[in-house]
Amino acid sequence: MEDNYTTELDVAVRVVHLACSLCQRVQEKLVVSTNGAHVKSKNDDSPVTVADWSVQATVSLVLSETFKGENVSIVAEEDVQTLSKADSEGLLAAVVNTVNECLAEAPKYGLQSPNRPLATSQILEAISRCNSSGGPSGRHWVLDPVDGTLGFVRGDQYAVALALIEDGKVVIGVLGCPNYPLKKELLSYPHKHNQVTSNPSLSNAETWDKGCVLYARRGSGVAWMQPLVHGEENLQWPNSASQILVSPIVDPALATVCEPVERANSNHSFTAGLAHTMGLRNQPMRVHSMVKYAAIARGDAEIFMKFARCGYKEKIWDHAAAVVIVEEAGGVVTDAGGRPLDFSRGVYLEGLDRGIIACSGAILHEKIIEAVYASWDSSNL
Ligand SMILES: Nc1ncnc2c1ncn2[C@@H]1O[C@H](COP(=O)(O)OS(=O)(=O)O)[C@@H](OP(=O)(O)O)[C@H]1O
Ligand SMILES: [Mg+2]
Ligand SMILES: [Mg+2]
Ligand SMILES: [Mg+2]
């Protein structure tokens, strides 16, 4: 059991590092440019960028190349609809360039790059190949190429999330957090890291001292963190990893809650009520993306809660990678009824009871579930 998924985890960690480097380059360009040419709105008005498609293509290509003999099933967020529109030529060209530039760097991470730049059709094919809908049997990779795209376009927190599900269970999870600041306090200040990166008085080393990749394998009892590797001169691969652990805090008065930035994504007043009921005193940390789960796994916060509006169905790629990392780091993740999340039923977390609760340990977790029961009837959710 211990040796299972060694190749899969190794490749997943490498490709997430590669994807983080891609995202950092795109984000730098986005933040300094004034036109939004590389950001589009999807049908639900949520943003999608050159980075989302480029990461999806890159991960799809690397996984297909590595596991050539297998029928690689990938469940991922993006499709090629917007990209294939007649007025998207510039966007598509940017994706093709970004993917080819990124793949040229693959050997730095011990991955193979193609002999020649890939054609547009190959890249579109790689993106659309990720249209599996998962399910209860077999192996399915689950990818959120850029999670927290809103944070990404704001120059703020975002994540790259890759998981492997086998027979309905998440067996490995890898989470790249390119803007995770060294100082946990900076997590709760929107755009703060950006002031750090653009501050000319900081040396390169200080500027680059942020970002990490977290990963874990189901049942191993450990979760790991690697710093991102930057610049050719100090690139060292294999990268060194250190173990991460959840926070030991059990007193609600000392605990910190993370939640989505946008009210549209989670009910802030309901979670404020829960926090009050539980006797939490700290201000909530509002952070974009699965970096919230990373904060729990790293011990920088104790609770992550998300209560989406009634009718919204959570997708597996927004949670799979992070859940196994938090659990192996010692935490607990359930729905608001206290049941584990079910990754076996396709693209959505079917049967999810109200909301998601990730917690550093069982004691705090139990208190939140009790608070949910006490508060639910009087809430308007
Ligand atoms: N209406 C609604 N309700 C709840 N959740 C939604 C909703 N719409 C989108 N999403 C999903 O939320 C993902 C972003 O979550 P965040 O926690 O980063 O949100 S926030 O930006 O901090 O508010 C986001 O992931 P990405 O699209 O990968 O960014 C979505 O999958
Ligand atoms: Mg997402
Ligand atoms: Mg996404
Ligand atoms: Mg999205």
Short mmCIF file of C-alpha atoms and ligand atoms in Angstrom, two decimals:
data_model
loop_
_atom_site.label_atom_id
_atom_site.label_comp_id
_atom_site.label_asym_id
_atom_site.label_seq_id
_atom_site.Cartn_x
_atom_site.Cartn_y
_atom_site.Cartn_z
CA MET A 1 0.00 0.00 0.00
CA GLU A 2 2.79 2.42 1.02
CA ASP A 3 4.43 2.17 -2.39
CA ASN A 4 1.25 2.70 -4.33
CA TYR A 5 0.95 5.74 -6.55
CA THR A 6 4.65 6.64 -6.30
CA THR A 7 4.96 7.46 -10.02
CA GLU A 8 1.60 9.22 -10.10
CA LEU A 9 2.45 11.41 -7.11
CA ASP A 10 5.91 12.20 -8.43
CA VAL A 11 4.60 13.30 -11.84
CA ALA A 12 1.70 15.21 -10.28
CA VAL A 13 4.04 17.18 -8.01
CA ARG A 14 6.37 18.03 -10.89
CA VAL A 15 3.62 19.12 -13.24
CA VAL A 16 2.02 21.28 -10.54
CA HIS A 17 5.40 23.02 -10.02
CA LEU A 18 5.57 23.58 -13.77
CA ALA A 19 1.99 24.92 -13.79
CA CYS A 20 2.76 27.29 -10.90
CA SER A 21 5.64 28.74 -12.86
CA LEU A 22 3.35 29.20 -15.88
CA CYS A 23 0.74 30.97 -13.73
CA GLN A 24 3.28 33.27 -12.14
CA ARG A 25 4.43 34.45 -15.55
CA VAL A 26 0.88 35.02 -16.79
CA GLN A 27 -0.17 36.76 -13.56
CA GLU A 28 2.76 39.16 -13.72
CA LYS A 29 1.71 40.17 -17.23
CA LEU A 30 -1.97 40.47 -16.28
CA VAL A 31 -1.34 42.62 -13.27
CA VAL A 32 0.78 45.17 -15.16
CA SER A 33 -1.38 45.26 -18.31
CA THR A 34 -4.38 47.57 -18.36
CA ASN A 35 -6.40 45.76 -20.99
CA GLY A 36 -8.29 42.65 -20.04
CA ALA A 37 -7.66 40.88 -23.36
CA HIS A 38 -6.49 37.71 -21.67
CA VAL A 39 -9.42 37.44 -19.29
CA LYS A 40 -12.84 36.29 -20.50
CA SER A 41 -16.21 35.78 -18.84
CA LYS A 42 -17.85 32.38 -18.95
CA ASN A 43 -21.60 31.80 -19.26
CA ASP A 44 -22.02 32.04 -15.48
CA ASP A 45 -20.05 35.36 -15.54
CA SER A 46 -17.07 33.82 -13.77
CA PRO A 47 -13.65 34.70 -15.19
CA VAL A 48 -11.35 32.43 -17.17
CA THR A 49 -7.87 33.37 -18.36
CA VAL A 50 -5.00 32.31 -20.58
CA ALA A 51 -3.55 30.63 -17.49
CA ASP A 52 -6.62 28.42 -16.86
CA TRP A 53 -6.54 26.98 -20.40
CA SER A 54 -2.76 26.80 -20.57
CA VAL A 55 -2.41 24.90 -17.30
CA GLN A 56 -5.18 22.52 -18.34
CA ALA A 57 -3.45 21.83 -21.67
CA THR A 58 -0.05 21.39 -20.01
CA VAL A 59 -1.25 18.98 -17.33
CA SER A 60 -3.29 17.03 -19.88
CA LEU A 61 -0.28 16.71 -22.21
CA VAL A 62 2.13 15.67 -19.44
CA LEU A 63 -0.26 13.07 -17.98
CA SER A 64 -1.05 11.61 -21.42
CA GLU A 65 2.65 11.42 -22.27
CA THR A 66 3.60 9.82 -18.93
CA PHE A 67 0.78 7.28 -18.85
CA LYS A 68 0.75 6.61 -22.59
CA GLY A 69 -0.38 3.01 -22.41
CA GLU A 70 -3.35 3.84 -20.20
CA ASN A 71 -6.63 5.39 -21.10
CA VAL A 72 -6.05 8.60 -19.10
CA SER A 73 -9.30 10.00 -17.72
CA ILE A 74 -9.20 13.65 -16.64
CA VAL A 75 -12.04 15.61 -15.04
CA ALA A 76 -11.19 19.31 -15.32
CA GLU A 77 -12.91 22.66 -15.19
CA GLU A 78 -12.30 24.26 -18.57
CA ASP A 79 -13.57 23.54 -22.08
CA VAL A 80 -12.66 25.05 -25.45
CA GLN A 81 -15.96 26.78 -26.13
CA THR A 82 -14.83 30.37 -25.52
CA LEU A 83 -11.40 29.69 -26.98
CA SER A 84 -12.80 28.39 -30.27
CA LYS A 85 -14.98 31.44 -30.95
CA ALA A 86 -14.14 33.45 -34.05
CA ASP A 87 -13.17 36.53 -32.01
CA SER A 88 -10.82 34.55 -29.76
CA GLU A 89 -7.90 34.24 -32.16
CA GLY A 90 -5.60 36.40 -30.06
CA LEU A 91 -6.55 34.52 -26.92
CA LEU A 92 -5.94 31.15 -28.54
CA ALA A 93 -2.57 32.31 -29.88
CA ALA A 94 -1.62 33.43 -26.36
CA VAL A 95 -2.58 30.01 -24.97
CA VAL A 96 -0.54 28.20 -27.64
CA ASN A 97 2.50 30.39 -26.90
CA THR A 98 2.15 30.02 -23.16
CA VAL A 99 1.85 26.22 -23.34
CA ASN A 100 4.85 25.88 -25.67
CA GLU A 101 6.97 28.21 -23.53
CA CYS A 102 5.97 26.24 -20.47
CA LEU A 103 6.67 22.82 -22.01
CA ALA A 104 10.12 24.03 -23.06
CA GLU A 105 10.83 24.43 -19.33
CA ALA A 106 9.60 20.93 -18.47
CA PRO A 107 13.10 19.36 -18.27
CA LYS A 108 13.89 21.72 -15.36
CA TYR A 109 11.30 19.76 -13.43
CA GLY A 110 12.48 16.39 -14.68
CA LEU A 111 9.65 16.16 -17.21
CA GLN A 112 9.97 15.63 -20.95
CA SER A 113 9.32 18.43 -23.39
CA PRO A 114 8.10 17.73 -26.93
CA ASN A 115 10.68 17.74 -29.78
CA ARG A 116 9.01 20.65 -31.50
CA PRO A 117 6.43 23.28 -30.51
CA LEU A 118 2.90 21.91 -30.49
CA ALA A 119 0.32 23.04 -33.03
CA THR A 120 -2.88 24.84 -32.08
CA SER A 121 -4.96 21.76 -32.86
CA GLN A 122 -2.89 19.59 -30.50
CA ILE A 123 -3.32 22.08 -27.69
CA LEU A 124 -7.08 22.41 -28.22
CA GLU A 125 -7.29 18.64 -28.28
CA ALA A 126 -5.37 18.38 -25.00
CA ILE A 127 -7.79 20.82 -23.32
CA SER A 128 -10.93 19.14 -24.60
CA ARG A 129 -9.66 15.68 -23.71
CA CYS A 130 -10.18 16.58 -20.02
CA ASN A 131 -13.93 16.09 -20.34
CA SER A 132 -14.31 12.94 -18.30
CA SER A 133 -17.07 12.99 -15.74
CA GLY A 134 -15.36 10.72 -13.21
CA GLY A 135 -17.56 8.28 -11.35
CA PRO A 136 -17.45 5.41 -8.87
CA SER A 137 -14.98 3.11 -10.59
CA GLY A 138 -11.57 3.32 -12.18
CA ARG A 139 -8.92 6.03 -12.12
CA HIS A 140 -9.74 9.66 -12.74
CA TRP A 141 -7.42 12.63 -12.51
CA VAL A 142 -9.20 15.72 -11.22
CA LEU A 143 -7.84 19.14 -12.13
CA ASP A 144 -8.67 22.73 -11.30
CA PRO A 145 -6.10 24.46 -13.50
CA VAL A 146 -6.54 27.79 -11.71
CA ASP A 147 -8.70 27.79 -8.62
CA GLY A 148 -9.71 31.24 -7.42
CA THR A 149 -9.43 32.76 -10.89
CA LEU A 150 -10.88 35.94 -9.42
CA GLY A 151 -7.98 36.09 -6.98
CA PHE A 152 -5.60 35.34 -9.83
CA VAL A 153 -6.80 38.29 -11.94
CA ARG A 154 -6.71 40.53 -8.88
CA GLY A 155 -3.04 39.68 -8.37
CA ASP A 156 -4.00 37.85 -5.21
CA GLN A 157 -4.23 34.24 -3.94
CA TYR A 158 -5.03 31.33 -6.25
CA ALA A 159 -4.13 27.64 -6.50
CA VAL A 160 -3.44 24.84 -8.98
CA ALA A 161 -5.11 21.63 -7.80
CA LEU A 162 -4.52 18.11 -9.09
CA ALA A 163 -5.88 14.94 -7.52
CA LEU A 164 -6.20 11.29 -8.44
CA ILE A 165 -9.41 9.46 -7.61
CA GLU A 166 -9.47 5.69 -7.68
CA ASP A 167 -12.74 3.82 -7.26
CA GLY A 168 -14.42 6.91 -5.90
CA LYS A 169 -11.76 7.79 -3.30
CA VAL A 170 -9.16 10.54 -3.54
CA VAL A 171 -5.81 8.75 -3.33
CA ILE A 172 -3.39 11.59 -4.00
CA GLY A 173 -3.68 15.36 -3.85
CA VAL A 174 -1.30 18.09 -4.97
CA LEU A 175 -1.97 21.78 -4.37
CA GLY A 176 0.21 24.53 -5.78
CA CYS A 177 -0.14 27.89 -4.02
CA PRO A 178 2.16 30.29 -5.91
CA ASN A 179 1.37 33.35 -3.78
CA TYR A 180 1.23 31.72 -0.37
CA PRO A 181 3.15 34.28 1.68
CA LEU A 182 5.91 33.41 4.08
CA LYS A 183 4.13 35.34 6.79
CA LYS A 184 0.70 33.87 7.41
CA GLU A 185 -0.61 37.29 8.46
CA LEU A 186 -0.27 38.45 4.85
CA LEU A 187 -2.84 35.86 3.75
CA SER A 188 -5.68 37.95 5.12
CA TYR A 189 -4.68 41.20 3.44
CA PRO A 190 -6.04 41.35 -0.09
CA HIS A 191 -3.45 42.41 -2.65
CA LYS A 192 -0.86 42.77 0.06
CA HIS A 193 1.49 40.22 -1.44
CA ASN A 194 1.32 42.17 -4.62
CA GLN A 195 2.67 45.24 -2.92
CA VAL A 196 5.40 42.96 -1.63
CA THR A 197 6.26 41.65 -5.09
CA SER A 198 6.20 45.09 -6.67
CA ASN A 199 8.19 46.79 -3.94
CA PRO A 200 11.52 47.65 -5.61
CA SER A 201 13.31 47.87 -2.28
CA LEU A 202 12.95 44.11 -1.77
CA SER A 203 15.69 41.86 -3.10
CA ASN A 204 14.90 39.12 -5.58
CA ALA A 205 15.42 36.50 -2.93
CA GLU A 206 12.82 38.11 -0.68
CA THR A 207 10.40 38.61 -3.55
CA TRP A 208 10.68 34.98 -4.48
CA ASP A 209 10.41 33.61 -1.00
CA LYS A 210 6.76 32.80 -1.39
CA GLY A 211 4.79 30.02 -2.94
CA CYS A 212 4.62 26.35 -2.16
CA VAL A 213 3.35 23.02 -3.38
CA LEU A 214 1.57 20.80 -0.84
CA TYR A 215 0.90 17.13 -1.40
CA ALA A 216 -0.23 13.93 0.30
CA ARG A 217 -1.07 10.33 -0.40
CA ARG A 218 -4.16 8.80 1.20
CA GLY A 219 -3.35 6.61 4.19
CA SER A 220 0.27 7.70 4.51
CA GLY A 221 -0.40 9.78 7.64
CA VAL A 222 1.81 12.61 6.41
CA ALA A 223 1.44 15.68 4.24
CA TRP A 224 4.32 17.53 2.66
CA MET A 225 5.27 20.98 1.48
CA GLN A 226 7.91 22.06 -1.01
CA PRO A 227 8.91 25.64 -1.71
CA LEU A 228 8.54 26.74 -5.33
CA VAL A 229 11.79 26.66 -7.25
CA HIS A 230 12.71 29.92 -8.94
CA GLY A 231 15.21 31.09 -11.51
CA GLU A 232 17.63 28.94 -13.46
CA GLU A 233 20.66 29.64 -11.33
CA ASN A 234 19.26 28.32 -8.07
CA LEU A 235 16.98 25.63 -9.40
CA GLN A 236 17.47 22.47 -7.43
CA TRP A 237 15.52 19.41 -8.33
CA PRO A 238 14.59 17.16 -6.63
CA ASN A 239 13.14 19.79 -4.41
CA SER A 240 13.30 19.39 -0.63
CA ALA A 241 10.06 18.70 1.23
CA SER A 242 9.07 19.33 4.83
CA GLN A 243 6.21 17.79 6.71
CA ILE A 244 3.18 19.95 7.49
CA LEU A 245 0.77 19.57 10.38
CA VAL A 246 -2.51 21.13 11.35
CA SER A 247 -2.71 23.61 14.22
CA PRO A 248 -2.88 22.20 17.78
CA ILE A 249 -5.35 24.92 18.88
CA VAL A 250 -8.61 23.54 20.29
CA ASP A 251 -9.92 26.61 22.09
CA PRO A 252 -12.43 28.40 19.81
CA ALA A 253 -11.42 31.73 21.33
CA LEU A 254 -7.96 31.31 19.79
CA ALA A 255 -9.06 29.79 16.48
CA THR A 256 -9.15 31.52 13.09
CA VAL A 257 -11.74 30.87 10.39
CA CYS A 258 -11.04 31.10 6.65
CA GLU A 259 -13.80 31.71 4.15
CA PRO A 260 -14.31 32.81 0.53
CA VAL A 261 -13.80 36.48 -0.27
CA GLU A 262 -17.01 36.85 -2.25
CA ARG A 263 -20.37 36.92 -0.52
CA ALA A 264 -21.81 35.33 -3.65
CA ASN A 265 -19.77 32.18 -2.95
CA SER A 266 -20.49 31.73 0.76
CA ASN A 267 -22.92 33.22 3.24
CA HIS A 268 -20.76 35.50 5.41
CA SER A 269 -23.51 36.39 7.84
CA PHE A 270 -24.36 32.72 8.51
CA THR A 271 -20.71 31.89 9.21
CA ALA A 272 -20.42 34.99 11.41
CA GLY A 273 -23.38 33.67 13.42
CA LEU A 274 -21.72 30.27 13.77
CA ALA A 275 -18.48 31.92 14.86
CA HIS A 276 -20.37 33.90 17.49
CA THR A 277 -22.18 30.79 18.76
CA MET A 278 -18.87 28.95 19.08
CA GLY A 279 -17.12 31.81 20.87
CA LEU A 280 -14.62 32.59 18.14
CA ARG A 281 -12.96 35.95 18.65
CA ASN A 282 -10.58 36.40 15.71
CA GLN A 283 -11.68 38.17 12.54
CA PRO A 284 -12.32 35.73 9.67
CA MET A 285 -9.55 35.43 7.09
CA ARG A 286 -11.09 35.96 3.65
CA VAL A 287 -8.88 34.35 1.06
CA HIS A 288 -9.46 33.37 -2.56
CA SER A 289 -9.14 29.72 -3.67
CA MET A 290 -8.11 26.42 -2.08
CA VAL A 291 -5.33 28.34 -0.33
CA LYS A 292 -7.91 28.31 2.49
CA TYR A 293 -7.50 24.54 2.77
CA ALA A 294 -3.72 24.99 2.52
CA ALA A 295 -3.89 27.33 5.52
CA ILE A 296 -5.61 24.59 7.54
CA ALA A 297 -3.12 21.92 6.43
CA ARG A 298 -0.16 24.18 7.26
CA GLY A 299 -1.54 25.09 10.68
CA ASP A 300 -1.99 28.78 9.81
CA ALA A 301 -5.75 28.71 10.50
CA GLU A 302 -8.04 26.24 12.23
CA ILE A 303 -11.35 26.29 10.37
CA PHE A 304 -12.50 26.69 6.75
CA MET A 305 -16.23 27.03 6.17
CA LYS A 306 -18.13 27.49 2.93
CA PHE A 307 -21.91 27.74 2.72
CA ALA A 308 -22.84 28.34 -0.91
CA ARG A 309 -26.28 29.58 -1.85
CA CYS A 310 -29.03 26.97 -1.99
CA GLY A 311 -29.00 25.25 -5.40
CA TYR A 312 -25.27 25.69 -6.07
CA LYS A 313 -23.59 22.33 -6.60
CA GLU A 314 -19.96 22.06 -5.51
CA LYS A 315 -17.60 20.55 -8.08
CA ILE A 316 -15.10 17.85 -7.21
CA TRP A 317 -12.10 19.79 -8.61
CA ASP A 318 -12.66 22.59 -6.06
CA HIS A 319 -12.03 20.17 -3.16
CA ALA A 320 -10.47 16.80 -4.09
CA ALA A 321 -6.76 17.64 -3.90
CA ALA A 322 -7.11 19.73 -0.76
CA VAL A 323 -9.25 17.30 1.22
CA VAL A 324 -6.66 14.49 1.21
CA ILE A 325 -3.90 16.98 2.11
CA VAL A 326 -5.84 18.39 5.08
CA GLU A 327 -6.78 14.90 6.27
CA GLU A 328 -3.25 13.52 6.04
CA ALA A 329 -1.95 16.64 7.83
CA GLY A 330 -4.25 15.67 10.74
CA GLY A 331 -7.44 17.59 9.93
CA VAL A 332 -11.08 16.70 9.37
CA VAL A 333 -13.20 17.60 6.32
CA THR A 334 -16.93 16.95 6.11
CA ASP A 335 -20.16 18.49 4.95
CA ALA A 336 -22.27 20.44 7.44
CA GLY A 337 -23.98 17.23 8.53
CA GLY A 338 -20.60 15.77 9.53
CA ARG A 339 -20.36 13.32 6.63
CA PRO A 340 -17.29 12.89 4.44
CA LEU A 341 -17.42 14.42 0.94
CA ASP A 342 -18.37 11.94 -1.76
CA PHE A 343 -16.09 12.06 -4.79
CA SER A 344 -17.57 8.99 -6.43
CA ARG A 345 -20.62 10.46 -8.12
CA GLY A 346 -19.30 12.40 -11.07
CA VAL A 347 -18.39 16.03 -11.52
CA TYR A 348 -20.42 17.26 -8.53
CA LEU A 349 -20.23 16.53 -4.81
CA GLU A 350 -23.70 14.97 -4.92
CA GLY A 351 -25.54 14.65 -1.65
CA LEU A 352 -23.55 17.40 0.06
CA ASP A 353 -25.38 18.52 3.17
CA ARG A 354 -25.53 22.36 3.12
CA GLY A 355 -21.88 23.35 3.30
CA ILE A 356 -18.27 22.36 3.74
CA ILE A 357 -16.31 22.35 6.97
CA ALA A 358 -12.57 21.72 7.10
CA CYS A 359 -11.06 21.78 10.50
CA SER A 360 -7.73 21.26 12.26
CA GLY A 361 -9.14 18.57 14.53
CA ALA A 362 -12.11 16.64 15.85
CA ILE A 363 -12.78 18.84 18.91
CA LEU A 364 -13.30 22.08 16.97
CA HIS A 365 -15.08 20.17 14.24
CA GLU A 366 -17.66 18.79 16.63
CA LYS A 367 -18.32 22.27 18.02
CA ILE A 368 -18.98 23.64 14.52
CA ILE A 369 -21.37 20.84 13.64
CA GLU A 370 -23.25 21.51 16.91
CA ALA A 371 -23.34 25.23 16.09
CA VAL A 372 -24.72 24.46 12.61
CA TYR A 373 -27.52 22.40 14.13
CA ALA A 374 -28.29 25.13 16.62
CA SER A 375 -28.27 27.93 14.02
CA TRP A 376 -29.71 26.36 10.90
CA ASP A 377 -33.43 26.70 11.57
CA SER A 378 -33.15 30.38 12.38
CA SER A 379 -31.03 31.09 9.30
CA ASN A 380 -32.52 32.05 5.97
CA LEU A 381 -30.38 29.66 3.94
N1 LIG B 1 -22.11 30.85 -6.90
C1 LIG B 1 -21.10 30.15 -6.40
N2 LIG B 1 -21.17 29.69 -5.14
C2 LIG B 1 -20.16 29.00 -4.63
N3 LIG B 1 -19.02 28.71 -5.28
C3 LIG B 1 -18.90 29.14 -6.54
C4 LIG B 1 -19.92 29.87 -7.16
N4 LIG B 1 -19.51 30.17 -8.41
C5 LIG B 1 -18.28 29.62 -8.55
N5 LIG B 1 -17.91 29.00 -7.42
C6 LIG B 1 -16.70 28.23 -7.18
O1 LIG B 1 -15.92 28.88 -6.21
C7 LIG B 1 -14.56 28.78 -6.59
C8 LIG B 1 -13.81 29.93 -6.01
O2 LIG B 1 -13.97 29.82 -4.64
P1 LIG B 1 -13.25 30.83 -3.70
O3 LIG B 1 -13.31 30.26 -2.34
O4 LIG B 1 -11.90 31.16 -4.25
O5 LIG B 1 -14.16 32.12 -3.79
S1 LIG B 1 -13.74 33.60 -3.51
O6 LIG B 1 -13.13 34.17 -4.72
O7 LIG B 1 -12.80 33.63 -2.37
O8 LIG B 1 -15.00 34.28 -3.15
C9 LIG B 1 -14.57 28.82 -8.07
O9 LIG B 1 -13.44 28.14 -8.56
P2 LIG B 1 -12.65 28.71 -9.86
O10 LIG B 1 -13.68 28.85 -10.95
O11 LIG B 1 -11.67 27.62 -10.12
O12 LIG B 1 -12.03 30.01 -9.47
C10 LIG B 1 -15.88 28.13 -8.42
O13 LIG B 1 -15.74 26.77 -8.73
MG MG B 2 -12.08 26.22 -8.59
MG MG B 3 -10.67 27.06 -11.81
MG MG B 4 -13.61 28.98 -12.84
#
